[in-house]
GROMACS .gro file of C-alpha atoms in nm:
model
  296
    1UNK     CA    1  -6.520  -1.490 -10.635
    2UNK     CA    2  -6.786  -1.550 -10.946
    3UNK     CA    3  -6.835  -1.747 -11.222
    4UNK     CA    4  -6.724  -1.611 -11.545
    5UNK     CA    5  -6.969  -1.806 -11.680
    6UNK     CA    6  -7.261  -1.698 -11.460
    7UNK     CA    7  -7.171  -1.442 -11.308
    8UNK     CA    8  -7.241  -1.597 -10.988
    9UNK     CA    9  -7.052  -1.717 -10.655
   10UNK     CA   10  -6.838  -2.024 -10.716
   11UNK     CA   11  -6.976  -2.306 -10.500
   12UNK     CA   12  -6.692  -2.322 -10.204
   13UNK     CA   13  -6.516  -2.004 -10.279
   14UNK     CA   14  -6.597  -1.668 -10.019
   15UNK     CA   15  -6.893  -1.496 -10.116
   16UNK     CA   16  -6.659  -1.140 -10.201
   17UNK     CA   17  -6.408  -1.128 -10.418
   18UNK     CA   18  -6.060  -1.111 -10.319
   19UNK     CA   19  -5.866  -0.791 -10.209
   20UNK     CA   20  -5.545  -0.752 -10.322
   21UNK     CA   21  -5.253  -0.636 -10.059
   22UNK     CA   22  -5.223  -0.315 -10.221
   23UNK     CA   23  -5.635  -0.249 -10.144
   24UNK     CA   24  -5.616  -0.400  -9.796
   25UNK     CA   25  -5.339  -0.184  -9.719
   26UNK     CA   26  -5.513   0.094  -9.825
   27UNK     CA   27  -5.815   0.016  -9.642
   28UNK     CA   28  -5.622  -0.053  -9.307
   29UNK     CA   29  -5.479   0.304  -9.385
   30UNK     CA   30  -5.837   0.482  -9.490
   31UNK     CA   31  -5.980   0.264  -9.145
   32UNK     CA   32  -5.735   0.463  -8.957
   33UNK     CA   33  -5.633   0.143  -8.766
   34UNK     CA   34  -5.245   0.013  -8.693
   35UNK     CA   35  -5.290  -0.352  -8.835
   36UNK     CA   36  -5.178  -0.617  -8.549
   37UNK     CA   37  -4.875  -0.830  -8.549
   38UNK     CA   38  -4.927  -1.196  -8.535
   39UNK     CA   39  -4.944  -1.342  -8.249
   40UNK     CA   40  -4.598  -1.559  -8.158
   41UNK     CA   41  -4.605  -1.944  -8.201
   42UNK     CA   42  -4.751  -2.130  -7.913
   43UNK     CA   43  -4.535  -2.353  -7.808
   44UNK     CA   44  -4.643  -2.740  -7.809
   45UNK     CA   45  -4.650  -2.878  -7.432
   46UNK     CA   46  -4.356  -3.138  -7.353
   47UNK     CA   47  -4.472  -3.484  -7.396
   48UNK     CA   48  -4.607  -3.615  -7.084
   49UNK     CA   49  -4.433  -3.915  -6.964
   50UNK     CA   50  -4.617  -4.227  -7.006
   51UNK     CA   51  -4.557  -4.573  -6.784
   52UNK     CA   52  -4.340  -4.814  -6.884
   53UNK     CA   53  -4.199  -4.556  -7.146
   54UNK     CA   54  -3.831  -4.426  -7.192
   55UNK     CA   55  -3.779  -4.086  -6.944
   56UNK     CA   56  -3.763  -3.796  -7.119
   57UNK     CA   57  -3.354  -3.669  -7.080
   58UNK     CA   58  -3.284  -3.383  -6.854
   59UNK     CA   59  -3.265  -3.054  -7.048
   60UNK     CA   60  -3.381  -3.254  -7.350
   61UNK     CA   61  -3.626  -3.096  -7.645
   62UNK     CA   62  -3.947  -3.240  -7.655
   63UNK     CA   63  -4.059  -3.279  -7.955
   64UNK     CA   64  -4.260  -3.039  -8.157
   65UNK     CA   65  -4.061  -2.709  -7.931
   66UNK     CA   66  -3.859  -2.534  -8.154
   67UNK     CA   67  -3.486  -2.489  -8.063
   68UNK     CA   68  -3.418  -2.184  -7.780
   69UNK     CA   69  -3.188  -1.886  -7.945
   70UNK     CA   70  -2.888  -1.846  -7.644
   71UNK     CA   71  -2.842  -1.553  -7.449
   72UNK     CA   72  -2.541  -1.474  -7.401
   73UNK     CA   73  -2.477  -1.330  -7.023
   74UNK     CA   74  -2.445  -1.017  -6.932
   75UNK     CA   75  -2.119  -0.851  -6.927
   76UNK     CA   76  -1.912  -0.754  -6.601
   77UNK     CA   77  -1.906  -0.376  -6.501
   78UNK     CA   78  -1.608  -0.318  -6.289
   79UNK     CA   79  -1.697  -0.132  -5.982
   80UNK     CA   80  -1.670   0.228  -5.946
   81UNK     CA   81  -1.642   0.493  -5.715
   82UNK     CA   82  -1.571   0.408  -5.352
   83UNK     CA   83  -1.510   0.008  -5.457
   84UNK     CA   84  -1.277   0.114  -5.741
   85UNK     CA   85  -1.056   0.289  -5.465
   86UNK     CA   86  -1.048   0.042  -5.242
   87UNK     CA   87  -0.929  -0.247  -5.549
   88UNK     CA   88  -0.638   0.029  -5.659
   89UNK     CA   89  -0.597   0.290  -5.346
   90UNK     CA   90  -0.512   0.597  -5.522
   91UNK     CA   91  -0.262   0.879  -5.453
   92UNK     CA   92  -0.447   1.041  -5.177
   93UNK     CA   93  -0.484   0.739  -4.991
   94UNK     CA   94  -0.156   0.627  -4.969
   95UNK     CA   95  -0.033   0.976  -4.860
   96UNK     CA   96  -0.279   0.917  -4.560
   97UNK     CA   97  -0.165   0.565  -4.441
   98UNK     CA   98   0.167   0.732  -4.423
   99UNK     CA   99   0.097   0.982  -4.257
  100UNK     CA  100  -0.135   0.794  -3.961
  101UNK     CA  101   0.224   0.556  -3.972
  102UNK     CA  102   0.435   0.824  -3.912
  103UNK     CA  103   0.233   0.934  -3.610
  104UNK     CA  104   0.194   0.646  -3.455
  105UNK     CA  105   0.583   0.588  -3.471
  106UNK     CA  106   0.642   0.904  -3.314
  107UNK     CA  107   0.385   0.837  -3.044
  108UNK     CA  108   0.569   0.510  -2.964
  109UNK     CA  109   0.883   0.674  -2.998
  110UNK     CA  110   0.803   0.928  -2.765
  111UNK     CA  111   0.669   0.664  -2.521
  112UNK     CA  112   0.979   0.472  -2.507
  113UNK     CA  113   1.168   0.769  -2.426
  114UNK     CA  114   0.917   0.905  -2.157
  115UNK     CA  115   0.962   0.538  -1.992
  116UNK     CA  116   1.362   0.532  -1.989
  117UNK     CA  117   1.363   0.875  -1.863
  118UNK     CA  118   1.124   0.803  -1.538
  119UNK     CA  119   1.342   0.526  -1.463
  120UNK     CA  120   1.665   0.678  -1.454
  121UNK     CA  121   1.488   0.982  -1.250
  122UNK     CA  122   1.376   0.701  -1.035
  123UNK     CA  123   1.730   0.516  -1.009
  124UNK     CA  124   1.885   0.869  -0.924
  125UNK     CA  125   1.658   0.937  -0.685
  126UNK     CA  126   1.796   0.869  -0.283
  127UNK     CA  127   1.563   0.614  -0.118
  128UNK     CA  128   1.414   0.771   0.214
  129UNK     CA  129   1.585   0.557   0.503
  130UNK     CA  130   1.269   0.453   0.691
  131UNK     CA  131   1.311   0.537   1.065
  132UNK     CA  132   1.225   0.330   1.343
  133UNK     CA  133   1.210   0.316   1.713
  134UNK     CA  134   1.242   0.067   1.911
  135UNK     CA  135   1.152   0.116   2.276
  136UNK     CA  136   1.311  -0.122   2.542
  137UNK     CA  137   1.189  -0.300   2.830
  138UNK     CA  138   1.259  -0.104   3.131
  139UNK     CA  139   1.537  -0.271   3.332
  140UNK     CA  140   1.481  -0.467   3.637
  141UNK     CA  141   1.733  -0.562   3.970
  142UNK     CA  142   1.927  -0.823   3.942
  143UNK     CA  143   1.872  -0.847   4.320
  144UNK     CA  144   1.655  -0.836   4.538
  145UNK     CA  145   1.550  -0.542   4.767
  146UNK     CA  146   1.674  -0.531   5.144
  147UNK     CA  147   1.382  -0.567   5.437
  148UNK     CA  148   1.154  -0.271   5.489
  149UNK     CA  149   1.064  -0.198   5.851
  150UNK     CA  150   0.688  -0.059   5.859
  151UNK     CA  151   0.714   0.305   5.909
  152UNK     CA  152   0.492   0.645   5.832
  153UNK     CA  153   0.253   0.634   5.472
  154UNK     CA  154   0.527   0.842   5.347
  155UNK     CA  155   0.843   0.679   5.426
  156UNK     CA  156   0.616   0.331   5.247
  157UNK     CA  157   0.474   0.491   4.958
  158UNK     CA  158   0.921   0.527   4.835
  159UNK     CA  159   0.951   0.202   4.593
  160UNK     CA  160   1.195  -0.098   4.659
  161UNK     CA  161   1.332  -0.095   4.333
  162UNK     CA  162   1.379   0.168   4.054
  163UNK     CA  163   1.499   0.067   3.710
  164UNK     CA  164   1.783  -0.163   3.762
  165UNK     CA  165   1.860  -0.049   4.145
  166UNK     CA  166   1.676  -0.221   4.431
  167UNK     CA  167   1.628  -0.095   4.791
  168UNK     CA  168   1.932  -0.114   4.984
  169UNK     CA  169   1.923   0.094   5.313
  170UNK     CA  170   1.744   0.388   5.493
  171UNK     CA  171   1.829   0.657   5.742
  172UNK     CA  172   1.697   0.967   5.877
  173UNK     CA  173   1.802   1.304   5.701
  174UNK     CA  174   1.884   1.578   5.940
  175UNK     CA  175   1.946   1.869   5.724
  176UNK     CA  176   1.615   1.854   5.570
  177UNK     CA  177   1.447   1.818   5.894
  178UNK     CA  178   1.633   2.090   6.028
  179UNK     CA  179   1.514   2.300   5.729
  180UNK     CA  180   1.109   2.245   5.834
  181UNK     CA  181   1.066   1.926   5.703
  182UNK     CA  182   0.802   1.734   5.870
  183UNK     CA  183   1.011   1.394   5.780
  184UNK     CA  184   1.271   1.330   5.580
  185UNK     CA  185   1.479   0.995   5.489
  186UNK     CA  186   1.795   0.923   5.275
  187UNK     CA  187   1.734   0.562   5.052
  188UNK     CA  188   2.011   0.419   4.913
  189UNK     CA  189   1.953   0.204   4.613
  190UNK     CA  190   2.187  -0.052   4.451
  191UNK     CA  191   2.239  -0.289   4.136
  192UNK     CA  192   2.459  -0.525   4.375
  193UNK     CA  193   2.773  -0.440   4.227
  194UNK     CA  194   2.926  -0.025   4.206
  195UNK     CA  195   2.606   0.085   4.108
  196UNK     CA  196   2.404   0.318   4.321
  197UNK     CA  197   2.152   0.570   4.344
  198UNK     CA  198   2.118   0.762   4.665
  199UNK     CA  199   1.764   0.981   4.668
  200UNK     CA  200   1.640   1.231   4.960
  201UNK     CA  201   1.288   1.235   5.044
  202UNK     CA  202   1.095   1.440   5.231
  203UNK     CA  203   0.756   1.611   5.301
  204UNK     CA  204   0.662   1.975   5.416
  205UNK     CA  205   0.387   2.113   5.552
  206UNK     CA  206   0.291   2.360   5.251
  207UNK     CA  207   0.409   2.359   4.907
  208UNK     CA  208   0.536   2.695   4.896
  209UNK     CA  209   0.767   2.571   5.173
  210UNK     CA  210   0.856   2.306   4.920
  211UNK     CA  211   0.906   2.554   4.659
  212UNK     CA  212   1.146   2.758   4.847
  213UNK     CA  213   1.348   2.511   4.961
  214UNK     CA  214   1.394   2.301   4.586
  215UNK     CA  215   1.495   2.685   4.426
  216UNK     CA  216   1.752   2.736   4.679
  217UNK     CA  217   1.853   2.350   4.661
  218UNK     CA  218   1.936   2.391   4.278
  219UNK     CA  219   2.087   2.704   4.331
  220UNK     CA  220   2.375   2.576   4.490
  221UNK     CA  221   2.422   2.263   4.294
  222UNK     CA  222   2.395   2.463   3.965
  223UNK     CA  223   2.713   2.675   4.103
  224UNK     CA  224   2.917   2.413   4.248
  225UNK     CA  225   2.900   2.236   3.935
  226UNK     CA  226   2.996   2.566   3.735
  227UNK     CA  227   3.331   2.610   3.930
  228UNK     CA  228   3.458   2.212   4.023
  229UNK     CA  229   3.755   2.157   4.200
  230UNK     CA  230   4.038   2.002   3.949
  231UNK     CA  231   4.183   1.708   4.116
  232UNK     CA  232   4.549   1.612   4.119
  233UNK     CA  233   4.753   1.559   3.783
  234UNK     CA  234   4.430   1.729   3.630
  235UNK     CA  235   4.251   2.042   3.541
  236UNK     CA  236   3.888   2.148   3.577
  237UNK     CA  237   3.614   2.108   3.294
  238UNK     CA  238   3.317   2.294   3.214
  239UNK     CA  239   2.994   2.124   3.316
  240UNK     CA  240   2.725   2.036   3.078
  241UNK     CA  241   2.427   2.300   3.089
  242UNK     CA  242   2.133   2.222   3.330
  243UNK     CA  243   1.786   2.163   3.221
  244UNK     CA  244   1.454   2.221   3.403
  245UNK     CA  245   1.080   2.137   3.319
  246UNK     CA  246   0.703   2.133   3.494
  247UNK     CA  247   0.603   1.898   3.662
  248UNK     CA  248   0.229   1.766   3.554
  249UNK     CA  249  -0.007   1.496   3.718
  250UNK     CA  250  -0.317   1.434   3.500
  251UNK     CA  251  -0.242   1.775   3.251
  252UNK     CA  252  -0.207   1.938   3.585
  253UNK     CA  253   0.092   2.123   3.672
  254UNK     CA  254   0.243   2.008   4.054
  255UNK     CA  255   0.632   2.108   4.082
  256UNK     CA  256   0.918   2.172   3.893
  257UNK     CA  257   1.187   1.950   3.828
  258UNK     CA  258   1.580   2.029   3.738
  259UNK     CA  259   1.861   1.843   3.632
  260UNK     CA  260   2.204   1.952   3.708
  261UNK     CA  261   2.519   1.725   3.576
  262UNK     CA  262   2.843   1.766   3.665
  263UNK     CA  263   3.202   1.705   3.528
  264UNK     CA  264   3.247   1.429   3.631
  265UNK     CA  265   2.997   1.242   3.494
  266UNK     CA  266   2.758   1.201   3.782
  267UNK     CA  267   2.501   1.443   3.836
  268UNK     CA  268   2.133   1.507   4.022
  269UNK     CA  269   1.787   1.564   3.959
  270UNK     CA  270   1.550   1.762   4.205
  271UNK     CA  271   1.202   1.719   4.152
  272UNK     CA  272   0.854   1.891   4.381
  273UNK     CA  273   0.550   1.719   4.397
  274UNK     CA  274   0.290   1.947   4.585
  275UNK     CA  275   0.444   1.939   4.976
  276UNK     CA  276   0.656   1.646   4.869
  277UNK     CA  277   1.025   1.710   4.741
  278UNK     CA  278   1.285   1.463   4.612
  279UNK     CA  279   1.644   1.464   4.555
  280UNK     CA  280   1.842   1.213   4.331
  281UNK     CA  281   2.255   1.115   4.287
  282UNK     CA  282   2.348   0.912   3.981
  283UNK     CA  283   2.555   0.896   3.714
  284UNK     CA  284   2.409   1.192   3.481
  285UNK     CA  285   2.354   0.938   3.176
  286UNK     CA  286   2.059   0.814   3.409
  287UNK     CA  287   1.880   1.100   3.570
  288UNK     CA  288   1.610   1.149   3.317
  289UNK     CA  289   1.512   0.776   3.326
  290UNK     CA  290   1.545   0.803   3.712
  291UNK     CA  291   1.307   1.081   3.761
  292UNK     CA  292   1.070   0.962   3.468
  293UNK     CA  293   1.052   0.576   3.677
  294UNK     CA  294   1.049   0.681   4.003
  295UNK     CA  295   0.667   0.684   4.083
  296UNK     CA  296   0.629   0.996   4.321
   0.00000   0.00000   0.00000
């Protein structure tokens, strides 16, 4: 700025004259420069707190800070995509749940039925009767057996007793001797009341002699049972059918053994054991037990 006067600076004033807004606009333009904004207000620091003052009050304005504008906060989006279905299940979902519910209730259903089924198969269903055997105790005399004289290792190898029949008497057997026997003895065994058991021992020199002599022995039982003599006030029954077997010591074969009943009720059992051969009278209910105790 200059004097009008003078034509020189005014004391104090800037040393160029003045440009109007119009001129500096135009020379920010011609500069090719973007002109700056202002910077923003610098905030004036909250008065410190001196002792022995009054606090400054929380969320108070200090002085000199100009008032905060308020922001409003931000607005809730409602979820979308797999969230939004899970808020509101659509259409398609509920068609699923019903169909995973309808499956399941025909899985149970079918269970239920599956289980009352099997148990009235199972009620149906005859129980196996479980089968036992019971094996008894041999029996034993209810006496006791008559006195033994010492005699050949034959005649003492015969037992006293045999099942429930003890050792009564013994006496030589003729026929048998007569046949080739080298000794031969008839044992009478008893319970001590009707009961009895008479058996014919005796011992050959070979077994074929023994052989010969037990065929033609069960020959003639075998028919005299077939044709029995009816007694009075009676007629004659059939006999049951005779049964024969081996023989075995240790799984080795040693004689042959035969049971022949007769009709009335009794019955014997003939039996070879190498040169030895054995003859036994009994009621037939017994034989089998007799010939499977008697220890020769």
């Amino acid at each position: 700025m200059t004097d009008s006067s003078t034509g020189g600076p005014t004391p104090g004033g800037w040393p160029f004259d003045p440009v109007s807004g119009g001129a500096a606009s135009g020379g920010a333009a011609s500069s090719g420069r973007e002109p700056r904004p202002d910077p923003p207000p610098v905030p004036s620091p909250a008065p410190a707190w001196v002792p022995g003052g009054a606090p400054v009050a929380h969320g108070a304005r200090p002085a000199g800070v100009p008032p905060q504008p308020l922001v409003p906060p931000p607005p809730v989006v409602p979820p979308s995509g797999a969230s939004r279905q899970t808020a509101a299940p659509g259409p398609n979902r509920r068609r699923t749940l019903m169909i995973v519910g309808l499956v399941v209730g025909v899985l149970v259903l079918g269970g239920i039925v599956t289980a009352i089924v099997m148990t009235m198969n199972r009620s149906a269903s005859p129980v196996a009767a479980v089968t036992s055997t019971t094996t008894l105790p041999s029996p034993t005399p209810t006496i006791g057996p008559a006195a033994r004289e010492k005699g050949s290792a034959f005649l003492d190898a015969l037992p006293s007793s045999v099942l429930r029949y003890a050792w009564a008497s013994v006496a030589p057997d003729e026929t048998w001797r007569a046949s080739g026997a080298l000794e031969a003895y008839d044992v009478v065994y008893t319970d001590g009341g009707s009961g009895k058991v008479t058996v014919r021992a005796g011992q050959w020199r070979t077994a074929a002699e023994v052989a010969a002599v037990r065929a033609a022995l069960v020959t003639d039982l075998t028919s005299k049972a077939a044709t029995p003599s009816p007694t009075a006030g009676s007629t004659a029954s059939a006999a049951p059918a005779s049964s024969t077997g081996d023989v075995t010591v240790a799984g080795a074969t040693v004689g042959t053994w035969s049971i022949v009943p007769r009709a009335d009720g009794s019955g014997t059992v003939v039996w070879s054991n190498g040169t030895a051969l054995f003859e036994a009278t009994a009621p037939a209910a017994e034989l089998a037990n007799l010939y499977a105790a008697f220890p020769l």
